[in-house]
CSV table of C-alpha atoms and ligand atoms in Angstrom, one decimal:
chain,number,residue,atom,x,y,z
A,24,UNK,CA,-22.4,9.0,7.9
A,25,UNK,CA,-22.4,11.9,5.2
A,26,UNK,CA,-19.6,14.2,4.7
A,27,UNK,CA,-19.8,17.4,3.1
A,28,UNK,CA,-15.7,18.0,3.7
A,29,UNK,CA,-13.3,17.6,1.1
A,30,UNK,CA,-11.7,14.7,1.2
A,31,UNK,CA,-8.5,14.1,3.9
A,32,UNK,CA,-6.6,13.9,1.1
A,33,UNK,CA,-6.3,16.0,-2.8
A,34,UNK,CA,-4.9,12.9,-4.5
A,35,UNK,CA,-5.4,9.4,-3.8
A,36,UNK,CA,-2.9,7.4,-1.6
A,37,UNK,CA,-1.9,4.3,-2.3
A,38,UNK,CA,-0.7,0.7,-0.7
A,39,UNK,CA,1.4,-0.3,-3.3
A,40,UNK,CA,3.0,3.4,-4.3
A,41,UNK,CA,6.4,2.5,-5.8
A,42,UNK,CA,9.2,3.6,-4.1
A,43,UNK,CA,11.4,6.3,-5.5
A,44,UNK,CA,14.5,7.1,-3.2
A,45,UNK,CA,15.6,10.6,-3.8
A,46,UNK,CA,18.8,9.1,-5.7
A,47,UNK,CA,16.7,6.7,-7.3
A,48,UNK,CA,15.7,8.7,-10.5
A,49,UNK,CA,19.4,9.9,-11.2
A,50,UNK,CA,21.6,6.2,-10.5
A,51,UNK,CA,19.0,4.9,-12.4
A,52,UNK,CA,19.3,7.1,-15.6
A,53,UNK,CA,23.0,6.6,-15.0
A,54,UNK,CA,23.2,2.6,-15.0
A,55,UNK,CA,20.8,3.5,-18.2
A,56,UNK,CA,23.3,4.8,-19.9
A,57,UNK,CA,25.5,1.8,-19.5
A,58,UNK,CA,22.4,-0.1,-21.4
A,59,UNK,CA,22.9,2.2,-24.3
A,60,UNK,CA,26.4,1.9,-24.8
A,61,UNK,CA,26.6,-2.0,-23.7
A,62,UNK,CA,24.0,-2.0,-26.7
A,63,UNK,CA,22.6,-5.0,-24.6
A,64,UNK,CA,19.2,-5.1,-23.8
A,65,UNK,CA,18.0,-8.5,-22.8
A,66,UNK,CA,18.8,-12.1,-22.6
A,67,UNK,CA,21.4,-12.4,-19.8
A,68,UNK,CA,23.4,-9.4,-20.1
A,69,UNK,CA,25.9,-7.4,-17.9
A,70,UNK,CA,23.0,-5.8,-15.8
A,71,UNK,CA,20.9,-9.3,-15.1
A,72,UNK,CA,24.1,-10.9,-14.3
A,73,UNK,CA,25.4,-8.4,-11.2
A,74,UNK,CA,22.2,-8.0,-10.3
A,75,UNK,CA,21.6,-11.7,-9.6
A,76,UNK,CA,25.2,-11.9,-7.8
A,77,UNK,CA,24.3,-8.6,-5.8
A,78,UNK,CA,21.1,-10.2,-4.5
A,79,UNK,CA,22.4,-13.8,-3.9
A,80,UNK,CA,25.0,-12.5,-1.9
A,81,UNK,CA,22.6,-9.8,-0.3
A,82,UNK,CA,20.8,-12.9,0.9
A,83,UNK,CA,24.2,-14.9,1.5
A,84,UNK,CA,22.8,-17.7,-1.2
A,85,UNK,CA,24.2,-19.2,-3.7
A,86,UNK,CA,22.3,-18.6,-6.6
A,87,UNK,CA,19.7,-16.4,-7.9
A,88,UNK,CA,17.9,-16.7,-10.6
A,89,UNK,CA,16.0,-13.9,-12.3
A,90,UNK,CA,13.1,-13.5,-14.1
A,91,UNK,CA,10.4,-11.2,-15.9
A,92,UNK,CA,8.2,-11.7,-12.8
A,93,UNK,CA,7.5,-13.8,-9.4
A,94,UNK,CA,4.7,-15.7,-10.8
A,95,UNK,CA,6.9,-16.9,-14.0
A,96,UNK,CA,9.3,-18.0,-11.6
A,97,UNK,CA,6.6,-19.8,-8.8
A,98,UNK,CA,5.8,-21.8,-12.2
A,99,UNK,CA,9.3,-22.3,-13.4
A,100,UNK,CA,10.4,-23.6,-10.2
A,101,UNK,CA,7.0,-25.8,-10.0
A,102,UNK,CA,7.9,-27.5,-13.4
A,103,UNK,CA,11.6,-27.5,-12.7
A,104,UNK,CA,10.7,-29.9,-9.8
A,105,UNK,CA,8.9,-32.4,-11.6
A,106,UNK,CA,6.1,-32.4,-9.4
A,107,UNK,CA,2.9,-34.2,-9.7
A,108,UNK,CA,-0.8,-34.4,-7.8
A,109,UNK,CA,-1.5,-31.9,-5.0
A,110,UNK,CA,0.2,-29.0,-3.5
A,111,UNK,CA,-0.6,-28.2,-0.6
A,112,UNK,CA,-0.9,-24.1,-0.1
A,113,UNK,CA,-2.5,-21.6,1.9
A,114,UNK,CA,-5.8,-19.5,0.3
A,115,UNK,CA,-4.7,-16.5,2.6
A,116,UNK,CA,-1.8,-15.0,-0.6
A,117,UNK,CA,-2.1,-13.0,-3.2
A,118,UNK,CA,-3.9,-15.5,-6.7
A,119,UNK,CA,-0.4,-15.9,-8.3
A,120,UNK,CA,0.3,-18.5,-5.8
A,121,UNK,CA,-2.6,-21.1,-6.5
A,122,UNK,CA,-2.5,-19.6,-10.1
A,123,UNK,CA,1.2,-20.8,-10.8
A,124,UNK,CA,-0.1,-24.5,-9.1
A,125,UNK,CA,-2.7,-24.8,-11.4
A,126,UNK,CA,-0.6,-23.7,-14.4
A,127,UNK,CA,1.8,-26.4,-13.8
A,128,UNK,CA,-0.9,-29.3,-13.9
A,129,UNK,CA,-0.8,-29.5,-9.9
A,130,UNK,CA,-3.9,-29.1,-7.5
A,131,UNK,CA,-3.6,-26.7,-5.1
A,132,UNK,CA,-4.7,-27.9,-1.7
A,133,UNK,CA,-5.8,-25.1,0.7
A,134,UNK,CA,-4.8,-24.9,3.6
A,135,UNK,CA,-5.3,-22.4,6.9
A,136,UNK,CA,-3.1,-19.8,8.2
A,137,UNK,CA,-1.9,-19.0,11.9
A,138,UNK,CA,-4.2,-16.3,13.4
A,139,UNK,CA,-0.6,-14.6,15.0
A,140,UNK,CA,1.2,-14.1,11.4
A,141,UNK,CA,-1.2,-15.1,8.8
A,142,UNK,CA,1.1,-17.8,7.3
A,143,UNK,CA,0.6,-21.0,6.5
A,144,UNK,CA,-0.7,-23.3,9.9
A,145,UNK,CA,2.0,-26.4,9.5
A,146,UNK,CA,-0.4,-29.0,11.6
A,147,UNK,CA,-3.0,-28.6,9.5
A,148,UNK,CA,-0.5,-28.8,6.4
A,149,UNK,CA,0.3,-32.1,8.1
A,150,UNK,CA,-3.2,-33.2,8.7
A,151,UNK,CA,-3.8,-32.6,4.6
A,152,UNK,CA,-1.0,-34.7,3.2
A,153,UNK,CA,-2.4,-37.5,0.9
A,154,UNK,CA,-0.9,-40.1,-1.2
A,155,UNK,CA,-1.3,-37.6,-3.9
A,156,UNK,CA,0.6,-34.8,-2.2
A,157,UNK,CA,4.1,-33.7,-3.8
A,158,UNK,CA,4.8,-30.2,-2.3
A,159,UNK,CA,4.1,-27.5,0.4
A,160,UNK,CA,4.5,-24.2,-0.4
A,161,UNK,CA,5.0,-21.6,2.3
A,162,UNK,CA,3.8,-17.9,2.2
A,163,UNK,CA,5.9,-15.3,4.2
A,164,UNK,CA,2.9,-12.9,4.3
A,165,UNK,CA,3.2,-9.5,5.0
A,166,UNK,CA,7.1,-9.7,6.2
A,167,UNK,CA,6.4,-12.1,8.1
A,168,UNK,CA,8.0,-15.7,8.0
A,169,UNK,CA,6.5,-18.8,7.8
A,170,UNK,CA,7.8,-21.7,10.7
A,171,UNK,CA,10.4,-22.4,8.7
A,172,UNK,CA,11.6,-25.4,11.0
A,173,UNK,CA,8.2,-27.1,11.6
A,174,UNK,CA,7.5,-26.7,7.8
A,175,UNK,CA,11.2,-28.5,6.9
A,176,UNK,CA,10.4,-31.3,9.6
A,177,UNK,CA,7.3,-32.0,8.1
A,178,UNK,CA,8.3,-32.0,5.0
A,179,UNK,CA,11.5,-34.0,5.5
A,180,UNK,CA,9.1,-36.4,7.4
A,181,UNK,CA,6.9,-37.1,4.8
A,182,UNK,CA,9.1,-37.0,1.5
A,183,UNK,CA,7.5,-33.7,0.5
A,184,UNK,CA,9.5,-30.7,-1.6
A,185,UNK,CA,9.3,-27.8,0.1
A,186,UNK,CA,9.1,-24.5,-1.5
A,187,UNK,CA,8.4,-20.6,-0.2
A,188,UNK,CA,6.4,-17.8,-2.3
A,189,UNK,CA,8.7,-14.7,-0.6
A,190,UNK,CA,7.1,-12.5,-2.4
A,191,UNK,CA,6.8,-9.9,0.3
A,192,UNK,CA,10.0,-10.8,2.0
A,193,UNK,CA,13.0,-9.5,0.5
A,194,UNK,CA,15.7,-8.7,2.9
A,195,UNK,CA,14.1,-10.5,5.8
A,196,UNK,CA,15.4,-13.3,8.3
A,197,UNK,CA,14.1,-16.1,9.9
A,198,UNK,CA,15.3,-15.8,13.6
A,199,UNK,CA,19.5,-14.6,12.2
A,200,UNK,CA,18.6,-16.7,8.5
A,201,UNK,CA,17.8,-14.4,5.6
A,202,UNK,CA,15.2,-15.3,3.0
A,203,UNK,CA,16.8,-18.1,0.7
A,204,UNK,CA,19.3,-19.2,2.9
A,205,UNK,CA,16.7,-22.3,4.8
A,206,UNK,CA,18.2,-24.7,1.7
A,207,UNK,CA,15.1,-24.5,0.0
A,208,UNK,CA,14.3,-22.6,-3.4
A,209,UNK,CA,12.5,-19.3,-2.4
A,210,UNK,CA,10.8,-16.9,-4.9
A,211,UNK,CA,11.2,-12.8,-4.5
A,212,UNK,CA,9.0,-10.4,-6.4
A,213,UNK,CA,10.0,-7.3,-8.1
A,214,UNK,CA,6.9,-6.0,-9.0
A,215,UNK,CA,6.8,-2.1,-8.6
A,216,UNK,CA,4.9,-2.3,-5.5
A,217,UNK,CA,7.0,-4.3,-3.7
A,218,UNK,CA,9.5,-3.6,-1.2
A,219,UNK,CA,12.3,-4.3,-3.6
A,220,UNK,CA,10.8,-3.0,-7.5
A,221,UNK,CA,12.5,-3.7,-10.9
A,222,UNK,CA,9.2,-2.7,-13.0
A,223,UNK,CA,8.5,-6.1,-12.8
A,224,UNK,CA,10.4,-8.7,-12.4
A,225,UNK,CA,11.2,-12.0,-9.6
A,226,UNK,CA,13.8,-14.4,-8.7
A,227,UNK,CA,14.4,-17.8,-7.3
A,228,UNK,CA,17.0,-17.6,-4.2
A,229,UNK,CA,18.6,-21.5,-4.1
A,230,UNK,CA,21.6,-23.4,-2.6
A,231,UNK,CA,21.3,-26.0,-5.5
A,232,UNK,CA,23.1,-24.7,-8.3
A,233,UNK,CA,21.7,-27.2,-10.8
A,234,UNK,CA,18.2,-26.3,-9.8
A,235,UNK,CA,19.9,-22.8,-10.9
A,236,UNK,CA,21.3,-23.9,-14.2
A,237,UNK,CA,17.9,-25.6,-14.9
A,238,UNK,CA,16.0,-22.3,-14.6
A,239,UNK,CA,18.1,-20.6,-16.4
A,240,UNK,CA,17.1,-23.1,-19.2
A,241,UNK,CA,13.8,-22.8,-19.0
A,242,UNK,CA,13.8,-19.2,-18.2
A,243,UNK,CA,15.2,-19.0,-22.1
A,244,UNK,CA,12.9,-21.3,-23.8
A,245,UNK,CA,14.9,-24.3,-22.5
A,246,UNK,CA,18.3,-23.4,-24.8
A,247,UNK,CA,21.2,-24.7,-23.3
A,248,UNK,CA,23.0,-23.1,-25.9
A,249,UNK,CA,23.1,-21.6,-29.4
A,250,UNK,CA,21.0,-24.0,-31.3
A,251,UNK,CA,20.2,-26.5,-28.5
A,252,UNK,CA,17.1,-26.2,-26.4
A,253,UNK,CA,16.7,-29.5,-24.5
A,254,UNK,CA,13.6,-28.8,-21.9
A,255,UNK,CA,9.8,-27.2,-22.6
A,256,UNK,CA,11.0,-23.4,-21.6
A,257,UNK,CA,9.7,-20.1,-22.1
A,258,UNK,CA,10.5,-16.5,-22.2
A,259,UNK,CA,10.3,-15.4,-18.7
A,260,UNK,CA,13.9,-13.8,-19.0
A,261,UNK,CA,14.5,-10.3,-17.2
A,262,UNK,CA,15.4,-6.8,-19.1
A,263,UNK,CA,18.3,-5.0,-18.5
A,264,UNK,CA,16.2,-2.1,-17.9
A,265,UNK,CA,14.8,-3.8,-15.0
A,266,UNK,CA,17.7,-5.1,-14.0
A,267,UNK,CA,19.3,-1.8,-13.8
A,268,UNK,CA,16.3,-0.2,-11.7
A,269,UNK,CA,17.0,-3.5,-9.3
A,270,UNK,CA,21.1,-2.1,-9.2
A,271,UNK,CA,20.4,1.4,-8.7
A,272,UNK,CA,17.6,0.5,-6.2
A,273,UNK,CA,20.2,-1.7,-3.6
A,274,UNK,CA,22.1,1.2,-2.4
A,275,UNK,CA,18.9,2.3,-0.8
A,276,UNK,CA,17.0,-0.1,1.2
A,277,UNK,CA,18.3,0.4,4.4
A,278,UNK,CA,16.5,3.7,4.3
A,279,UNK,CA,13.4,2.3,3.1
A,280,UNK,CA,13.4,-0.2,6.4
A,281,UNK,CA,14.3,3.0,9.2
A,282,UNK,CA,11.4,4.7,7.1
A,283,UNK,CA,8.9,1.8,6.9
A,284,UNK,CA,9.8,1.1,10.4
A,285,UNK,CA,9.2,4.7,11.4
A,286,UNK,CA,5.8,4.7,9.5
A,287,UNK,CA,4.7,1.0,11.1
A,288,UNK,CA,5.6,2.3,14.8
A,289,UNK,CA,3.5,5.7,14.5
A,290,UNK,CA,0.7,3.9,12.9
A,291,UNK,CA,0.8,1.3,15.9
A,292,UNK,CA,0.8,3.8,18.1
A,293,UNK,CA,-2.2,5.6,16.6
A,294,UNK,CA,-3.7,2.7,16.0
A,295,UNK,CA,-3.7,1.4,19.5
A,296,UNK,CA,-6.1,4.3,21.1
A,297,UNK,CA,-8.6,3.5,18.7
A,298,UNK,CA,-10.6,0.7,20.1
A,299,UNK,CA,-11.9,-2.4,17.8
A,300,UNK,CA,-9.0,-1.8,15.4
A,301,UNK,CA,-5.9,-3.9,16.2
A,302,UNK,CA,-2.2,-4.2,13.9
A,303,UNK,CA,-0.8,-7.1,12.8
A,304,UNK,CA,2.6,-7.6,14.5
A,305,UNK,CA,5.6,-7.6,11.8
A,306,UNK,CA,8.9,-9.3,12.2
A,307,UNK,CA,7.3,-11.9,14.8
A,308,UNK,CA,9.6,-14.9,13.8
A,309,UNK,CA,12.9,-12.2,12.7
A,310,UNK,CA,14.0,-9.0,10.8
A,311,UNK,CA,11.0,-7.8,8.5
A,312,UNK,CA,11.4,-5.2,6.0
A,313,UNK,CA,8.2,-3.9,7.6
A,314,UNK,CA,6.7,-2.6,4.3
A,315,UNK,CA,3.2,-3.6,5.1
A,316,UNK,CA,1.0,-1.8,7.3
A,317,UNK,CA,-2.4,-4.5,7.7
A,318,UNK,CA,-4.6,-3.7,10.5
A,319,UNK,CA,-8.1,-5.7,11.6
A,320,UNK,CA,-11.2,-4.5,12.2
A,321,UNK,CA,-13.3,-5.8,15.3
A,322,UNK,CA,-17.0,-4.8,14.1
A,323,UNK,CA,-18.5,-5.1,16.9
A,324,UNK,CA,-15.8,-2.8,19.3
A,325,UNK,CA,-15.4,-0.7,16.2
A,326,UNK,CA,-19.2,0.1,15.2
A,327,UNK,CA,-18.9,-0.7,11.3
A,328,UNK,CA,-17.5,-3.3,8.9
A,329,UNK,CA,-14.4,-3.5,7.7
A,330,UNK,CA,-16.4,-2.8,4.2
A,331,UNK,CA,-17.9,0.0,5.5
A,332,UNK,CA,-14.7,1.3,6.7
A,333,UNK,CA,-13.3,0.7,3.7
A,334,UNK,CA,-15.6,2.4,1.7
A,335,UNK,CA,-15.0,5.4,4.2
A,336,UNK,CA,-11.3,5.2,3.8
A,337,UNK,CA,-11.9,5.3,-0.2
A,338,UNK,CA,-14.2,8.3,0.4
A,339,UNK,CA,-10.9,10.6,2.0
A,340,UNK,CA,-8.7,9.5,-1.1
A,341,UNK,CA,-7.3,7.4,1.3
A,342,UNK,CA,-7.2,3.9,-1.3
A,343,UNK,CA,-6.6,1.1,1.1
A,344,UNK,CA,-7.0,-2.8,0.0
A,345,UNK,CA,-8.4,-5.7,1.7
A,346,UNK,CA,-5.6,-8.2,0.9
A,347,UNK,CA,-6.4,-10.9,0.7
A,348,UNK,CA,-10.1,-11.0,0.2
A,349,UNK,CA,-11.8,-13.2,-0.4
A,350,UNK,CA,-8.6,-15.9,-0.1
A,351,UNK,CA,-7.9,-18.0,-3.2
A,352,UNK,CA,-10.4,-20.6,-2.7
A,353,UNK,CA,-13.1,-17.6,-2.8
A,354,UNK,CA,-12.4,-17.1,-6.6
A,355,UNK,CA,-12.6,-18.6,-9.7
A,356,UNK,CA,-11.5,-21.2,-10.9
A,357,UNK,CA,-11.0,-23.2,-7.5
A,358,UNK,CA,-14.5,-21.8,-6.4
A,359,UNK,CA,-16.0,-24.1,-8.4
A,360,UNK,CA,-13.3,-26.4,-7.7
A,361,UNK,CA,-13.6,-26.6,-4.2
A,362,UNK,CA,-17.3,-25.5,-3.2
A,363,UNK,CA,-17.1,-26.3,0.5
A,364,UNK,CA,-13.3,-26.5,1.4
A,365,UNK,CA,-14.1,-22.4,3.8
A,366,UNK,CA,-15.4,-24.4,6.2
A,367,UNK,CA,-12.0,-25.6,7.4
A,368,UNK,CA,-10.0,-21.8,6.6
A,369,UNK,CA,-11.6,-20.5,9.9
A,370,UNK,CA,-8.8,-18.2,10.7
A,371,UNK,CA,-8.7,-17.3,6.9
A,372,UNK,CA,-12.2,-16.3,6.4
A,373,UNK,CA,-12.1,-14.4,9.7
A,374,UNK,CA,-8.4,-12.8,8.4
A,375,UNK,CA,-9.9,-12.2,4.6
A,376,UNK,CA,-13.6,-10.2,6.4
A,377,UNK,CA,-12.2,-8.3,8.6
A,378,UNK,CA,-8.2,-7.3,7.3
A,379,UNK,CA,-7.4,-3.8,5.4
A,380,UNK,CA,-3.5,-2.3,4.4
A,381,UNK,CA,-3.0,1.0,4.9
A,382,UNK,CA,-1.2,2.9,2.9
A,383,UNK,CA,2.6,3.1,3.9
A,384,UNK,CA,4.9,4.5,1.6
A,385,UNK,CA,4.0,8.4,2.3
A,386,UNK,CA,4.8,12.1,1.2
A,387,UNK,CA,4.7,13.7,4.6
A,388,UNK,CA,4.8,10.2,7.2
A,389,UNK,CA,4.0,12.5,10.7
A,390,UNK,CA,1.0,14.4,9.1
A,391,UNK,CA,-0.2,11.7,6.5
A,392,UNK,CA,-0.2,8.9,9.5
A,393,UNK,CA,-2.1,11.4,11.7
A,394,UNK,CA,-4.5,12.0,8.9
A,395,UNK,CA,-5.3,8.6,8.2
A,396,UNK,CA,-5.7,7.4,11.8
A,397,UNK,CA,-7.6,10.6,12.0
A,398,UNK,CA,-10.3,9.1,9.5
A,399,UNK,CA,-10.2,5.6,11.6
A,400,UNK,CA,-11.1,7.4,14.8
A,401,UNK,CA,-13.8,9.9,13.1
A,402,UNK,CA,-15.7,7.1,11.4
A,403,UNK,CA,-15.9,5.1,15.0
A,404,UNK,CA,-16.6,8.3,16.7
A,405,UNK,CA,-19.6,8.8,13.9
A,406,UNK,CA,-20.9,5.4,14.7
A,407,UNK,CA,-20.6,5.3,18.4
A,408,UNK,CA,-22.5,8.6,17.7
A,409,UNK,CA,-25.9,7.4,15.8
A,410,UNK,CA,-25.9,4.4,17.9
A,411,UNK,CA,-26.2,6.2,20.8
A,412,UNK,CA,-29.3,8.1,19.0
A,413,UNK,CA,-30.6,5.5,18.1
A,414,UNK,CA,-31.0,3.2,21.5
A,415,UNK,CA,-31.7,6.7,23.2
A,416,UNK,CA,-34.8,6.8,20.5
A,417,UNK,CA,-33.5,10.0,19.0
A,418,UNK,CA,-32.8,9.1,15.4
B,528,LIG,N1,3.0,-14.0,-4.3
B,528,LIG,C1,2.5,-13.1,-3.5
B,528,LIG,C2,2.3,-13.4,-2.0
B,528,LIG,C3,2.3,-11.8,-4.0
B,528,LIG,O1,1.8,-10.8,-3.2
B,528,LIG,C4,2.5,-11.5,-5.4
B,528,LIG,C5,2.2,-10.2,-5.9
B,528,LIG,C6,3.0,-12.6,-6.2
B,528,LIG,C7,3.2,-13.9,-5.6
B,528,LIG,C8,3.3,-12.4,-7.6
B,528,LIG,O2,4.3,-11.5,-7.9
B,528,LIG,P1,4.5,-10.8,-9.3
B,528,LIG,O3,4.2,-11.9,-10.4
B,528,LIG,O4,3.5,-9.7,-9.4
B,528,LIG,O5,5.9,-10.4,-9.3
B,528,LIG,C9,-0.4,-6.0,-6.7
B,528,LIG,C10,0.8,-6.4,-7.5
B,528,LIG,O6,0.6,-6.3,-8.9
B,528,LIG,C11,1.3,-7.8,-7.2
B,528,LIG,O7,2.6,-7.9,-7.7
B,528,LIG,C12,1.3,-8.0,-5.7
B,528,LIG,N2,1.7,-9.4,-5.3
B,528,LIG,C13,0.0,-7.7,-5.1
B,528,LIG,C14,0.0,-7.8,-3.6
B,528,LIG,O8,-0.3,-6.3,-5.4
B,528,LIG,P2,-2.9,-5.8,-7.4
B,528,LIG,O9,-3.8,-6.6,-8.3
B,528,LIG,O10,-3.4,-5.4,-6.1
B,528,LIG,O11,-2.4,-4.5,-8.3
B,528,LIG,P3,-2.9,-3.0,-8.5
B,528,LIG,O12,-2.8,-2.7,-9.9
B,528,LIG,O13,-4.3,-2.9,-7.9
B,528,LIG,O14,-1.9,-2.2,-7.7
B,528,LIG,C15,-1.9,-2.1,-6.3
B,528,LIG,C16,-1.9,-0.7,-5.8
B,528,LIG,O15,-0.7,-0.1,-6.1
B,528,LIG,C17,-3.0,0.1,-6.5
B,528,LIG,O16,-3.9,0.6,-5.5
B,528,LIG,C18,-2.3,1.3,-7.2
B,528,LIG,C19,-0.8,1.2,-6.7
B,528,LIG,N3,0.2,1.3,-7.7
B,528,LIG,C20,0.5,0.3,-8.5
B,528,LIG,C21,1.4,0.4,-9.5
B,528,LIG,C22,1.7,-0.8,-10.4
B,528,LIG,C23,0.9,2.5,-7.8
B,528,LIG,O17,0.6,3.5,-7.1
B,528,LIG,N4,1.8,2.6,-8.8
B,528,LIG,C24,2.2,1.6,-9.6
B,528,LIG,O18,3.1,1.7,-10.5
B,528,LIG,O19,-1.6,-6.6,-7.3
């Protein structure tokens, strides 16, 4: 498969290319300016505050709390519950999941994922509840959203908290419901490659304003007020800086949906003549924010691995990622911690093999997207080529 062309692309592309609206750069430096003369730069100022009531309302909850990232707030929230023993989780999600389990003395029990929408299967969640079991924690993967319903009936069934990482779902609905607004605490993250970017940054979305007040606490090394901390907190409070990139950012995500929207539909289209490569549908269970582009890769339709393909892809600039590979349980620490627990992730080890995210967030969408798919189709073309040598014994 050698290839003496340049690559498809001068500079590399990639998945998680922050967004910058044309506006973006100027409202920002504007709300900037605010900071400056405010002469407030942290520790719930003017910025944090509307930004918090801007996104609370955006998701038509209650409260939102803030914070320097999603993975300070997965473990603030953890703690905040009181929880104790075994979570139970999928391993198909990005580490920070498991990570903020483990951090908070709980053991993260894995779990396997729907093979329609990648998100967390709730009969097997069912199946794994023990004595020991305190929590479930949902996933909305990829913009799309967990079963909401069956994963509050079963947790309502068996005395479980329920909790969802919504990372990757700001702005989203379940069926006509946004994101936060189910009655249990949901956590957004900011992080610059997110739909959604502050820098970095996350928030807990809740209905349960002493939940709210708690996180607050803890958020600020557990002060209640001047001289008065009262709970084990930490610093995991958000900048104004962010906070103002968050403000200037809101104006603008309708755009970023028609444009991700746009981008998803011409991919599938592409994507759909090419045969052993399939899309993952978006928006299956309500409105996504269709940010992620994931596509799987038959081998044997397609000719090569996904790895190969991938290393193709990486070839032509073109720097796609294989999230989530090789799920949670395939790394360390709960490798060693649970040695054998793959064999009951089938859909996850088949997701985590054969899954790759293309790149969505483009210069030129029409002529990038053609590009791209161009590369999926010439690789297959290439294979489908030398295999045909070699069974007709010329290679
Ligand atoms: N739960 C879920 C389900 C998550 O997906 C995440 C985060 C979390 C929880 C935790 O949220 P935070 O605590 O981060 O708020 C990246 C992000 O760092 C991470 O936030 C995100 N998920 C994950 C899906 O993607 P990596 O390890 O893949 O990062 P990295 O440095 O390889 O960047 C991804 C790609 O983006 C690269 O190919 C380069 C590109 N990039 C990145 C940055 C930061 C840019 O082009 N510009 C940039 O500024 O984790």
């Amino acid at each position: 498969m050698e290839n003496t062309l340049p690559p498809a692309f001068g500079n590399p592309i990639y998945v998680g290319k922050p967004i910058i609206d044309p506006d973006l750069e100027n409202a920002y430096f504007e709300l900037m300016k605010t900071v400056f003369r405010n002469g407030y730069f942290t520790n719930n100022g003017p910025m944090l505050k509307d930004l918090e009531s801007r996104v609370a309302s955006l998701h038509q909850t209650p409260r939102c709390v803030a914070m320097c990232n999603a993975t300070m707030a997965l473990i603030l929230l953890l703690r905040s519950m009181n929880l104790e023993g075994e979570v139970i989780l999928p391993s198909q999600t990005f580490i920070a999941t498991a990570h903020a389990c483990l951090f908070s003395n709980l053991t993260p029990v894995f779990c396997d994922v729907d093979p329609e929408t990648l998100t967390i299967d709730p009969v097997m969640a069912e199946s794994l509840v023990t004595n020991k079991t305190s929590a479930i924690i949902g996933v909305h993967l990829f913009g799309n959203m967990c079963d909401v319903p069956r994963l509050k009936a079963l947790a309502d069934k068996k005395g479980l908290k329920l909790i969802f990482d919504a990372a990757h779902a700001f702005n989203c609905t379940h069926g006509t419901t946004p994101v936060g607004g189910f009655g249990v605490p949901e956590v957004l993250s900011f992080h610059a490659t997110k739909f959604f970017g502050t820098f970095e940054g996350g928030a807990v979305l809740t209905n349960d304003s002493e939940l709210a007040t708690r996180l607050e606490h803890l958020r600020n090394f557990g002060f209640v007020d001047y001289d008065d901390a009262r709970h084990l907190g930490i610093n995991a409070k958000m900048t104004e800086s962010c906070a103002a990139m968050g403000i200037a950012s809101l104006p603008m995500i309708e755009k970023r949906i028609e444009m991700f929207k746009r981008n998803y539909q011409l991919y599938s289209a592409y994507i759909s003549r090419i045969p052993g490569l399939s899309i993952l549908p978006v928006g299956v269970r309500g409105k996504s924010n269709w940010q992620y582009v994931v596509i799987f890769v038959d081998q044997k339709e397609y000719g090569v691995s996904r790895d190969v393909l991938y290393k193709e892809l990486w070839k032509e600039n073109i720097i796609a990622r294989r999230y989530f590979y090789p799920g949670c349980h395939g790394m360390e620490p709960y490798r060693s911690m649970f040695p054998d627990v793959a064999e009951r992730l089938p859909v996850t080890m088949n997701a985590v093999s054969r899954v790759l995210c293309l790149p969505n967030n483009l210069e030129n969408p029409e002529r990038d997207i053609e590009k791209i798919t161009g590369v999926l189709r010439r690789v297959r073309k290439n294979t489908s080529k030398a295999r045909k040598l070699t069974e007709g014994g010329f290679a």
